[in-house]
Amino acid sequence: MVQEKKKKCTVCFEPSGLCIDVPPGSTLLKAAQQVGVYLTSICGGDGYCGKCKVIVDEGQFESRPTTLLTPEEMRENVVLACQTKVLSDMVVTVPKPHALETSQILLDTDTQRFSQLAAEVPEGVFEFEPLVQKLHVKMSPPTVSDNTADHERLYLAIRKQIDAPIMQTGCRILQNLSKMFRESDYDVSVTIGRRGGTTEVIEIEPAERYRTNYAVALDLGTTTVVAHLVDLTNANTLDTEATYNSQINFGEDYIRRIIYAEQNDAFDEMQNRIVHDVNNLIVTLASRKRIDLQDITTVTCAGNTAMIHFILNLDPTQIRKEPYIASAGFVPPIRAAEVGIQVNKRALLYCLPSVAAYIGSDIVAGILVTRMYTKDGVSLFADIGTNGEVVLGNKDWLVCASSSAGPAFEGSGVKHGMRAGAGAIEKLQIRRDGSSQIKTIGDGRPAGICGSGLLDTLGELFINGIIDRTGRIKQNHNPRVREGEDGLQYQIIQPGNGYQEIFITQADIDNLIRSKAGVFAAIRVLTESTQIKPDDIDIIYLAGGFGNYLNTKQAVTIGMLPDIPLEKIQYVGNTSIAGAKTVLLARKALETAEDIANNMTYFDLMSHPGYMDEFIRAKFLPHTDLSLFPSIKAQAKQVKGS
Amino acid sequence: MVQEKKKKCTVCFEPSGLCIDVPPGSTLLKAAQQVGVYLTSICGGDGYCGKCKVIVDEGQFESRPTTLLTPEEMRENVVLACQTKVLSDMVVTVPKPHALETSQILLDTDTQRFSQLAAEVPEGVFEFEPLVQKLHVKMSPPTVSDNTADHERLYLAIRKQIDAPIMQTGCRILQNLSKMFRESDYDVSVTIGRRGGTTEVIEIEPAERYRTNYAVALDLGTTTVVAHLVDLTNANTLDTEATYNSQINFGEDYIRRIIYAEQNDAFDEMQNRIVHDVNNLIVTLASRKRIDLQDITTVTCAGNTAMIHFILNLDPTQIRKEPYIASAGFVPPIRAAEVGIQVNKRALLYCLPSVAAYIGSDIVAGILVTRMYTKDGVSLFADIGTNGEVVLGNKDWLVCASSSAGPAFEGSGVKHGMRAGAGAIEKLQIRRDGSSQIKTIGDGRPAGICGSGLLDTLGELFINGIIDRTGRIKQNHNPRVREGEDGLQYQIIQPGNGYQEIFITQADIDNLIRSKAGVFAAIRVLTESTQIKPDDIDIIYLAGGFGNYLNTKQAVTIGMLPDIPLEKIQYVGNTSIAGAKTVLLARKALETAEDIANNMTYFDLMSHPGYMDEFIRAKFLPHTDLSLFPSIKAQAKQVKGS
Ligand code: FES
Ligand code: FES
């Protein structure tokens, strides 16, 4: 039956019940984006990631043929939202795995948990001196013999308390000065903010207000946005919150988002999305703690270079084109309101500095928090997220590189991969009998495998000889190894008893190996260039959203990190948010972050002559050159020999 | 006949033909202000200055009785606009003397002439380095091995050209950086502005634009606003223009305007007026020189403290109340657009610093321009305008005071007084036979007497024995001395042959003497406090809008300035506009102005124990103590003896 085309089609999404009118011919993905229904879309709508599956309950549509759907799924009216055009009013169900609406702020245990993975803010290292402070300023009222103008009287009084050689005050503040001083009898609270070498008088209020001063630190991740609410009067973190980055509808990684924005002139929308996410977090935190948004005077943020560009609406298009140039690495503080963040309208937004297009302020934050820039010995910092960024160095030098090996350890490009949320397998051991011993986040039924679980999976498969050194699944009469749609796959969880089957495919394994190889090759480029041997490395800091049960040993087993004693490998969690919080509390820390960013030498891996070789060599487990992994060599032998 | 009251009455003003609807009961002054018809109103509408006279041609009105109108005037339907309520539609004629509409921008010879009285900008003293500069910045495009972000690349390139340790760039600029650099192949014009210790990137344009950069210097006088249009690429003054300050409807002096604004909550309107005047000047200059307003990147202004408060809409109410405190003496640069000045929307507005409520930035500008702050010998600076400000000092110290003796030498409070415009008697000599030899501005028929003419008048009356040392007109059978409405008066111009009678009354003389006594008493307070004798004074700079034919000798004759050799007295004209222009061209000059303002010691005369005595002693001609004026003593004897 061919239905007559309508001018507008109403598409409703279940279970949220959100509906939107779209012109016929729109894709379901677009409709979902417009109404704010979250659909995973790693490929940005190109039809090859297969993540945007939805179920059509009612209505006419037209779908492009795809190999990404099983015959069962087709029978059940599952479609790829990005490949499906709306032809009539429709009702569509969004299946659980990506059932997240952007209107749903609080991401319960998933992101709550993630938000607690923050590295510790280094204590006692920086003097407690917030970027934005409220000072209690009491001046003696003027007399005929002491007739200094109000504005200069204020400056004199401020300079008695703090070092502020260069000061600035906006016209709006000056206009109220006279009245404010007389009403308060020259006893006021003065909010001052630091802008480079300049101290700005941001606000003048009645004296008692100096005791109320809050701030928000942000980690703008490609996948997850984390916010910490901080009391600036005592440096206490009051609460934390996290949400998915709702730009994710436009592509799972930021390169795809840049392309999408270019093709659709959607930079403003990209900014709106992230600002919307940030506002959701802030409003949630503030209302939970009964804090007036007007009392938030500072926002700091760290994130990769693209995310910083998105939130400021700087042009990010050159980030993805050779020679990969950011609009700005060092962004001056601006009013948070200027980008739409709903805090005090004169509050300042500080972005931590970045080093290059692919070494963002999240990495600078990591160096700040681990304090490797102060140490005599050499440290290695590796942040495994959507990309794998690596920094090597000590107090005298810092080198860094970024491997764009893909977000496999964040669960993308892995059939049963998922983020570190409820039900994710975060710990896995393969027993002698071939059965799996697992631990899931929240201890519920397993729904997929998150970063630390994937690390375990790869390591266990290798150690147990289920895959060979190239990662190939061996057809060893292992009952868990079966032929799937895309070749061999290994069954981690058997179906039945209400459990869903969870397995890992050859393609998944290849993706994970590519990711780990990218990270290791980056490390090799840095260590070779600086002639640092594994023994020279005092400590490895591993950052990222793996989960608290991360088994650092597995990172060595699979050859992602150099083979050094395990006690020298430290999982530091989310150092990005920790860095954002550190600078919030200590303006010297922001200066230090700037020094770090200035002093880091960036290696562009794509143009580095040795990188490709290193990458190919690292695509073995643990590596083609086993002499680099003596402990694994021994262990592998032991297992085989047992 | 009592006409029924209307809801709205239309009042039309001739000769401009401007009309406005007002509710019945409104005053004519208010109606004139609303429609933008200029009426003089020294008392601010209180009904006792008698300056707001208009002629009612048609319509019903209600006037309060007044002694300020002659019976003839009453017969001719002359009324005080401020004391006259509108009861019906009306047609009113504004007589010539104050027939100036604010909509009439170009004040022909009057203010044209005034605008040319500018003191010279000191040449070669300050390095030519405009507050806002356009730099031609050519960068090498980035490569993989030179991957500095655009923003930092820009800073590096700027710092190769100028000293700019602390830099700032707004988000709007950063957002366009990437595109701009690529379109121009990294060859651009960069507009930078100095804000205290910070250098701000104001604009980035195509390279060829660096050759186009204009600025406006302003003198915000209580009576007259002067603007100079300057080409910042070569320091040339392209054109000058002046207009009356249209706030004048709210009071001739700024104290009255503050009171008016307080009583009528009219601070916004006060700001609008002055900004409107400034915009008129700027538009006039720009269109005459065919310059795009967008190419004006800088505005500097000097003026008394109240005027600076008005234009920025700072609260000026404490200026007039003990202990006389300004909201701000040092005003940070802001965007000119923020106060409504219609130039480039990112252009900066710089106000020169002031010293105290009654020593404004116009005086600081005077010290800057005369360079007395650099000299070994002691200089005296006296600016005779609405107030009489006096500064004494040298390179080591500066003291200052302000006498609020009234604007008599600007023609206010003097029956036939007028500003230095066309027809003003600017030079007067009384011949042996009693007849007057005069010179008028523009050489036309005399319409009144301006500052320099009034100085001559007082001096000549005294030297010729027509008034005694107390200023009293002698009844000596001098045919020019007659009994007028308010006692004796001296006829300067006899009526007839198309000439109008011009005379000076006893009240006029008393006003002039009060003004000169105020100035001299202020000088005495400063010289006594610093133990400086007349002989110690190397030079006297006399500033103000007197006119180019100012006879400095008369200023000594009447006892306004100390009796020092005449070659040591220099008329310097409008130093306020010259100072504003100096800082425009040399940022070091602004820093110097700040040093000057910081280092000046202010004497509050009202609370000074010796001032009143000095004032009373100075109310004689030239002074009670003739030993202070040896040359005048000799001259007076000579005249008498002849
Ligand atoms: S297949 Fe639809 S978004 Fe990737
Ligand atoms: S008398 Fe009318 S304004 Fe002064």
Tab-separated table of C-alpha atoms in Angstrom, chain A residues 508-640:
chain	number	residue	atom	x	y	z
A	508	ASP	CA	36.547	-6.888	17.962
A	509	ILE	CA	39.900	-8.386	18.832
A	510	ASP	CA	41.505	-6.773	15.808
A	511	ASN	CA	40.123	-3.414	16.896
A	512	LEU	CA	41.420	-3.800	20.419
A	513	ILE	CA	44.839	-4.817	19.147
A	514	ARG	CA	44.917	-1.830	16.818
A	515	SER	CA	44.162	0.445	19.733
A	516	LYS	CA	46.763	-1.027	22.029
A	517	ALA	CA	49.291	-1.104	19.208
A	518	GLY	CA	48.706	2.571	18.540
A	519	VAL	CA	49.360	3.428	22.168
A	520	PHE	CA	52.459	1.275	22.392
A	521	ALA	CA	53.862	2.550	19.106
A	522	ALA	CA	53.380	6.113	20.377
A	523	ILE	CA	55.243	5.222	23.554
A	524	ARG	CA	58.016	3.680	21.489
A	525	VAL	CA	58.386	6.757	19.316
A	526	LEU	CA	58.778	8.867	22.430
A	527	THR	CA	61.145	6.521	24.254
A	528	GLU	CA	63.280	5.907	21.182
A	529	SER	CA	63.486	9.632	20.408
A	530	THR	CA	64.622	10.383	23.930
A	531	GLN	CA	66.647	7.182	24.325
A	532	ILE	CA	64.715	6.125	27.363
A	533	LYS	CA	64.675	2.404	28.112
A	534	PRO	CA	61.843	0.700	30.020
A	535	ASP	CA	64.166	0.429	33.020
A	536	ASP	CA	64.600	4.186	32.995
A	537	ILE	CA	60.891	4.720	33.561
A	538	ASP	CA	60.172	5.378	37.205
A	539	ILE	CA	56.428	5.280	36.966
A	540	ILE	CA	53.617	4.901	34.482
A	541	TYR	CA	50.411	6.811	35.077
A	542	LEU	CA	47.488	5.217	33.300
A	543	ALA	CA	44.479	7.524	32.950
A	544	GLY	CA	41.073	6.999	31.371
A	545	GLY	CA	37.599	5.753	32.183
A	546	PHE	CA	38.535	2.097	32.561
A	547	GLY	CA	36.868	1.460	35.895
A	548	ASN	CA	38.157	0.939	39.362
A	549	TYR	CA	38.934	-2.750	38.863
A	550	LEU	CA	41.454	-2.061	36.188
A	551	ASN	CA	44.086	-4.783	36.171
A	552	THR	CA	47.202	-2.908	35.169
A	553	LYS	CA	48.984	-6.174	34.605
A	554	GLN	CA	46.808	-6.877	31.590
A	555	ALA	CA	47.918	-3.597	30.010
A	556	VAL	CA	51.433	-5.028	30.012
A	557	THR	CA	50.317	-8.516	29.055
A	558	ILE	CA	48.735	-7.357	25.828
A	559	GLY	CA	51.673	-5.074	25.110
A	560	MET	CA	49.971	-1.740	25.525
A	561	LEU	CA	52.338	-0.498	28.207
A	562	PRO	CA	56.062	-1.226	28.531
A	563	ASP	CA	57.035	-4.206	30.614
A	564	ILE	CA	58.068	-2.653	33.891
A	565	PRO	CA	57.383	-3.878	37.451
A	566	LEU	CA	53.664	-3.667	38.140
A	567	GLU	CA	54.079	-1.599	41.278
A	568	LYS	CA	55.380	1.129	39.015
A	569	ILE	CA	52.093	1.296	37.091
A	570	GLN	CA	49.460	3.408	38.704
A	571	TYR	CA	45.897	3.849	37.533
A	572	VAL	CA	45.024	7.489	38.105
A	573	GLY	CA	41.465	7.660	36.744
A	574	ASN	CA	40.130	10.912	35.361
A	575	THR	CA	43.022	13.355	35.648
A	576	SER	CA	41.251	15.852	33.420
A	577	ILE	CA	38.618	16.764	35.994
A	578	ALA	CA	41.228	16.690	38.736
A	579	GLY	CA	43.330	19.196	36.802
A	580	ALA	CA	40.359	21.452	36.148
A	581	LYS	CA	39.654	21.430	39.862
A	582	THR	CA	43.256	22.090	40.772
A	583	VAL	CA	43.431	25.305	38.772
A	584	LEU	CA	40.067	26.383	40.137
A	585	LEU	CA	41.558	26.382	43.597
A	586	ALA	CA	45.008	27.721	42.846
A	587	ARG	CA	45.730	30.325	40.269
A	588	LYS	CA	49.395	29.375	40.345
A	589	ALA	CA	48.319	25.968	39.087
A	590	LEU	CA	46.885	27.586	35.951
A	591	GLU	CA	50.200	29.314	35.375
A	592	THR	CA	51.921	25.996	35.899
A	593	ALA	CA	49.575	24.359	33.395
A	594	GLU	CA	50.556	27.051	30.913
A	595	ASP	CA	54.209	26.376	31.536
A	596	ILE	CA	53.599	22.662	31.032
A	597	ALA	CA	51.760	23.252	27.760
A	598	ASN	CA	54.505	25.598	26.594
A	599	ASN	CA	57.263	23.178	27.415
A	600	MET	CA	55.819	19.999	25.934
A	601	THR	CA	57.326	18.894	22.645
A	602	TYR	CA	54.761	17.350	20.364
A	603	PHE	CA	55.533	14.504	17.988
A	604	ASP	CA	53.201	14.210	15.048
A	605	LEU	CA	52.996	10.467	14.600
A	606	MET	CA	51.456	10.563	11.135
A	607	SER	CA	54.516	12.291	9.748
A	608	HIS	CA	56.993	10.462	11.967
A	609	PRO	CA	59.134	8.101	9.912
A	610	GLY	CA	59.339	5.371	12.543
A	611	TYR	CA	55.747	5.270	13.689
A	612	MET	CA	54.272	2.951	11.096
A	613	ASP	CA	56.944	0.312	11.675
A	614	GLU	CA	56.430	0.535	15.407
A	615	PHE	CA	52.708	0.209	14.936
A	616	ILE	CA	53.025	-2.909	12.800
A	617	ARG	CA	55.439	-4.456	15.283
A	618	ALA	CA	53.063	-3.644	18.141
A	619	LYS	CA	50.177	-5.402	16.437
A	620	PHE	CA	51.459	-8.637	17.850
A	621	LEU	CA	50.710	-9.838	21.349
A	622	PRO	CA	52.493	-8.509	23.197
A	623	HIS	CA	54.889	-7.436	20.398
A	624	THR	CA	56.992	-8.900	17.608
A	625	ASP	CA	60.054	-8.312	19.729
A	626	LEU	CA	59.468	-10.457	22.781
A	627	SER	CA	62.667	-9.206	24.358
A	628	LEU	CA	60.739	-6.034	25.082
A	629	PHE	CA	58.339	-8.053	27.249
A	630	PRO	CA	60.500	-10.452	29.234
A	631	SER	CA	57.912	-11.000	31.968
A	632	ILE	CA	55.189	-11.858	29.477
A	633	LYS	CA	57.475	-14.155	27.594
A	634	ALA	CA	58.084	-16.061	30.824
A	635	GLN	CA	54.425	-16.082	31.772
A	636	ALA	CA	53.271	-17.226	28.358
A	637	LYS	CA	55.730	-20.080	28.491
A	638	GLN	CA	54.555	-21.004	31.935
A	639	VAL	CA	50.916	-21.102	30.844
A	640	LYS	CA	51.689	-23.109	27.790
